[in-house]
PDB file of C-alpha atoms in Angstrom:
ATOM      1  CA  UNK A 670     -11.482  10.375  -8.722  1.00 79.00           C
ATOM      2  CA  UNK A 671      -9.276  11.399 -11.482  1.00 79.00           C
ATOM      3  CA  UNK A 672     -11.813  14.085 -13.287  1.00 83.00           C
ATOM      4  CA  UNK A 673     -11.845  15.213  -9.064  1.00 79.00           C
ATOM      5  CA  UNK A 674      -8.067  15.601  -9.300  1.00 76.00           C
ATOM      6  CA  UNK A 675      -8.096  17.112 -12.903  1.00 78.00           C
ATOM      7  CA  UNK A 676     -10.264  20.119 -11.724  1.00 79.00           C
ATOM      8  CA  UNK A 677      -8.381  20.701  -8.849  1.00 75.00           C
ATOM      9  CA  UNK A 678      -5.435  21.689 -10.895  1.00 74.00           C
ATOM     10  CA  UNK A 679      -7.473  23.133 -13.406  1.00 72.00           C
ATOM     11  CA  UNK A 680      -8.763  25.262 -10.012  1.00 75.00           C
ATOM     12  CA  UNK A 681      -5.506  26.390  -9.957  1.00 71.00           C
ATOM     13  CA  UNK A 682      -3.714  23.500  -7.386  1.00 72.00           C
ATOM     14  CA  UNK A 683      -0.837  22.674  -9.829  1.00 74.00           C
ATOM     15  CA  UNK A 684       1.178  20.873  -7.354  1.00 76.00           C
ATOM     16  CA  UNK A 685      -1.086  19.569  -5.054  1.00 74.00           C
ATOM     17  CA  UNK A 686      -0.470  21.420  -2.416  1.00 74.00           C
ATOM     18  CA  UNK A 687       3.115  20.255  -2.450  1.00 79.00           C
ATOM     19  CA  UNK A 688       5.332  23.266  -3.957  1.00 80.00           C
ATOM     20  CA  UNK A 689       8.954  22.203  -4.990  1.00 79.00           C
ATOM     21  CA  UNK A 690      10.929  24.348  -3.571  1.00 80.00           C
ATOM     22  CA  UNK A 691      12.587  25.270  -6.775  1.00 80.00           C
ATOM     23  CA  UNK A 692      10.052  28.106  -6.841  1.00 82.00           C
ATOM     24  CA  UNK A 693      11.930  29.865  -4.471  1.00 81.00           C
ATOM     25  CA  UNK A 694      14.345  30.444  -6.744  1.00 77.00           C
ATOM     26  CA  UNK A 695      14.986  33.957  -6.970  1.00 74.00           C
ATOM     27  CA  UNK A 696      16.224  33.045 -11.012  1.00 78.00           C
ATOM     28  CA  UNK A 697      13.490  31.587 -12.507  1.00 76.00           C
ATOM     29  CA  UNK A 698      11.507  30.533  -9.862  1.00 78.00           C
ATOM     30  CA  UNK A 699       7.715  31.709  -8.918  1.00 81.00           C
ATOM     31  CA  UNK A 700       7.478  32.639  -4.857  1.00 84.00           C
ATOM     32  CA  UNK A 701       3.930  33.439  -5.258  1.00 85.00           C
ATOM     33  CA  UNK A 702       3.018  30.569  -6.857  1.00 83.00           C
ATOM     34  CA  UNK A 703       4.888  28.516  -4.065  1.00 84.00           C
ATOM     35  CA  UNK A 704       3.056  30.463  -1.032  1.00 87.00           C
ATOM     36  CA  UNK A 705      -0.377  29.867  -2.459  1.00 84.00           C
ATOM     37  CA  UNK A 706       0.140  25.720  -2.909  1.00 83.00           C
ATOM     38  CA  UNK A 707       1.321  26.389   0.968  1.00 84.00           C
ATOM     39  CA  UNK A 708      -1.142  28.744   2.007  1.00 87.00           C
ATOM     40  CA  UNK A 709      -4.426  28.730  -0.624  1.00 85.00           C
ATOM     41  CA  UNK A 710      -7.560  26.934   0.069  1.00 86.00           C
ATOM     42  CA  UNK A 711      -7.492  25.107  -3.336  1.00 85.00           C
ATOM     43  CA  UNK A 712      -4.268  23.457  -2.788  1.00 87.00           C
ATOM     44  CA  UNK A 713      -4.915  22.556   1.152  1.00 87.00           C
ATOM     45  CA  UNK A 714      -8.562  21.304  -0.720  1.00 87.00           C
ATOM     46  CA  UNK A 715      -6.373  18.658  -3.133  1.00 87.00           C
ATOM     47  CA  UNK A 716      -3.960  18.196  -0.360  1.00 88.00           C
ATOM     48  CA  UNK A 717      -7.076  16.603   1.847  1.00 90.00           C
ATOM     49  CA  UNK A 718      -8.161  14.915  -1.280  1.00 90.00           C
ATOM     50  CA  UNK A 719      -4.770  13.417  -1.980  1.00 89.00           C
ATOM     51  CA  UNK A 720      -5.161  11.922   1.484  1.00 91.00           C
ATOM     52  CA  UNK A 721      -8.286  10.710   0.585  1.00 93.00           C
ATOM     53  CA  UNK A 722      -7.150   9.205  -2.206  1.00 91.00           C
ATOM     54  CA  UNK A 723      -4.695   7.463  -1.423  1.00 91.00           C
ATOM     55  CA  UNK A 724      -6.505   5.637   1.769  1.00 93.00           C
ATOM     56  CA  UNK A 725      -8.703   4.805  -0.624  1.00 93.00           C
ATOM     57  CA  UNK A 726      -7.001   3.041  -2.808  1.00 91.00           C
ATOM     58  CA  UNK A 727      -5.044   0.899  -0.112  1.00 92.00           C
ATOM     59  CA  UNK A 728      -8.571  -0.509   1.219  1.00 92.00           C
ATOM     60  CA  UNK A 729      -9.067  -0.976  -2.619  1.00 93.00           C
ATOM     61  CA  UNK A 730      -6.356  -3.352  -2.679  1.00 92.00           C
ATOM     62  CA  UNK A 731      -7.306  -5.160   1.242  1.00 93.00           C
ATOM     63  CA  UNK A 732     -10.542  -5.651  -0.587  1.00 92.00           C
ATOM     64  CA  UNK A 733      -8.599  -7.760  -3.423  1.00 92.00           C
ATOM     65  CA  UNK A 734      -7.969 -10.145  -0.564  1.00 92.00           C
ATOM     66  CA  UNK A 735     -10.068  -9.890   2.749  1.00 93.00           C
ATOM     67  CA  UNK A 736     -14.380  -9.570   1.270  1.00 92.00           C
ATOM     68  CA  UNK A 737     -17.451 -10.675   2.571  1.00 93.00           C
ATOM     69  CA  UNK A 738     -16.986 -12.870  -0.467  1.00 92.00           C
ATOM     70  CA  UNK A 739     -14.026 -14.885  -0.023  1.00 93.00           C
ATOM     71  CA  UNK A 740     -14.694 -15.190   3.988  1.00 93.00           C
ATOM     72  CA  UNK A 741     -18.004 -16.653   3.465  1.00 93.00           C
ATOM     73  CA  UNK A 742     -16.858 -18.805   1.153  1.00 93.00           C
ATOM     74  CA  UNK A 743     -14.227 -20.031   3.367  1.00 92.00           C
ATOM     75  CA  UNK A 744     -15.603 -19.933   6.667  1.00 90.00           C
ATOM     76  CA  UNK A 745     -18.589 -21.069   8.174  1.00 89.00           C
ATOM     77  CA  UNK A 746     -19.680 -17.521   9.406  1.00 89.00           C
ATOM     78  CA  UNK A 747     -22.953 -16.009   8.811  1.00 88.00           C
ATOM     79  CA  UNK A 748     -25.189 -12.900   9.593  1.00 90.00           C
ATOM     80  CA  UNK A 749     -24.186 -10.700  12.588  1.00 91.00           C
ATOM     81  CA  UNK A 750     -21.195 -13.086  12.984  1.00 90.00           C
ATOM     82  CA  UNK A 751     -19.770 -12.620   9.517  1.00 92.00           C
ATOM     83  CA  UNK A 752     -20.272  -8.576   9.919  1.00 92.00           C
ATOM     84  CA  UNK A 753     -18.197  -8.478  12.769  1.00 93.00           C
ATOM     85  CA  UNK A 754     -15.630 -10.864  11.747  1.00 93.00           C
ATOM     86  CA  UNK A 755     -15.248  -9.125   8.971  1.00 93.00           C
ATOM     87  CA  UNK A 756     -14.487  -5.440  11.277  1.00 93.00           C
ATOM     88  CA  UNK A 757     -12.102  -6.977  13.971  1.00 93.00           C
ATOM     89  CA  UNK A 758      -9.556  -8.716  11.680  1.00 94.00           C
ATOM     90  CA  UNK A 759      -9.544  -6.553   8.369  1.00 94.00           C
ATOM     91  CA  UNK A 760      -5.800  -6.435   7.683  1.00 94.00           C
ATOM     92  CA  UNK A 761      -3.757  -3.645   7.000  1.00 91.00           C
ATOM     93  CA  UNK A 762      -2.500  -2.599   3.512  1.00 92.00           C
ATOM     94  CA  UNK A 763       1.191  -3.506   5.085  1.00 91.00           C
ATOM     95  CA  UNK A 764       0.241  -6.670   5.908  1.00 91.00           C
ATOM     96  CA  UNK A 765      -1.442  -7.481   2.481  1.00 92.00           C
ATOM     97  CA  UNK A 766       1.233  -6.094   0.500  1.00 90.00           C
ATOM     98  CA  UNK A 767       2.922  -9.487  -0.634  1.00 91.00           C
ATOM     99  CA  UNK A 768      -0.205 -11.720  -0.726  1.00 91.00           C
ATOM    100  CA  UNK A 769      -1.546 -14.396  -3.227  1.00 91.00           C
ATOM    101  CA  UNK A 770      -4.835 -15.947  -3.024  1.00 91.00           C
ATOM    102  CA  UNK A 771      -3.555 -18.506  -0.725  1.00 93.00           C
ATOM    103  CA  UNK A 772      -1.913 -16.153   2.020  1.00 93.00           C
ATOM    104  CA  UNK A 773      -5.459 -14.744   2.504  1.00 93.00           C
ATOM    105  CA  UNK A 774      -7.122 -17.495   2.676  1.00 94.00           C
ATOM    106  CA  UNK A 775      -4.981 -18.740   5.289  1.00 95.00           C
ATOM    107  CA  UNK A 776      -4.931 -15.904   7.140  1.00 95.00           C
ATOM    108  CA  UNK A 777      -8.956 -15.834   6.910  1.00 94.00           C
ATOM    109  CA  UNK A 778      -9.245 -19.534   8.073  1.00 94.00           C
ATOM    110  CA  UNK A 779      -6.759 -18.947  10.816  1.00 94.00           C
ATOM    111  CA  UNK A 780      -8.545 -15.767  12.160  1.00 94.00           C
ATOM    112  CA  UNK A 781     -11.990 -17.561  11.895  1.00 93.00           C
ATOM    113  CA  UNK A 782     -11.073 -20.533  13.389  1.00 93.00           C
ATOM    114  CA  UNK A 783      -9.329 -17.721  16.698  1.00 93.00           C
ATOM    115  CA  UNK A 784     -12.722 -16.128  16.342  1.00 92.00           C
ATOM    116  CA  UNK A 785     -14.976 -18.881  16.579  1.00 90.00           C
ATOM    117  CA  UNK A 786     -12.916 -20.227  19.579  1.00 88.00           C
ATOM    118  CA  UNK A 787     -13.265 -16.465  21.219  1.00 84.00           C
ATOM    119  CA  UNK A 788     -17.288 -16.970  20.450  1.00 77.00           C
ATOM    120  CA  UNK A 789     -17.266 -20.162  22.436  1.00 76.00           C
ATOM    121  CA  UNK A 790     -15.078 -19.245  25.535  1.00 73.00           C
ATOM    122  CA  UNK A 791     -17.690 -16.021  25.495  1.00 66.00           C
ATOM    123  CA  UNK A 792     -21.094 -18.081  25.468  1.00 58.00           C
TER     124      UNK A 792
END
């Protein structure tokens, strides 16, 4: 992902599609330059990758906590079960942000244990 965001700015994207808007600076400052990170396709290309990016690297850091892994290992889910578990009560970067170890396994025993109560009442 870096060499991605490396030739994007050697592509000519040299703020990321963010201009400061000291380049409107009539003393010093580059207009141009500031339209085309606006207006060019290379900088609205590492603009979309920046989003990218970023999202990225938040479900990166869910992962640290909240993985097939560590909810099998804590839960008695399998199969089908496990897959679906695993899609209705992923947690949100916000939510992870201040997590050890121990807050996710809590939080994975206490959603299993809601789930497994919602797969009996359903049955």
């Amino acid at each position: 992902m870096e060499n991605i965001k490396r030739d994007l700015k050697h592509n000519g994207s040299f703020y990321a599609g963010k201009p400061p808007l000291i380049l409107l600076n009539p003393f010093g400052g580059n207009p141009i330059t500031f339209f085309y990170e606006l207006f060019g396709k290379t900088p609205a290309r590492a603009r979309n990758f920046n989003r990218y990016y970023k999202k990225e690297l938040s479900l990166i850091e869910v992962d640290k906590f909240f993985n097939k892994t560590l909810v099998s290992n804590n839960t008695s889910l399998t199969g089908k079960d496990l897959d679906k578990f695993l899609l209705d009560y992923y947690p949100t970067r916000s939510m992870t942000l201040n997590w050890s170890n121990y807050d996710a396994v809590k939080y994975i025993k206490e959603s299993a244990k809601k789930y497994t109560d919602t797969l009996k009442h359903t049955n």
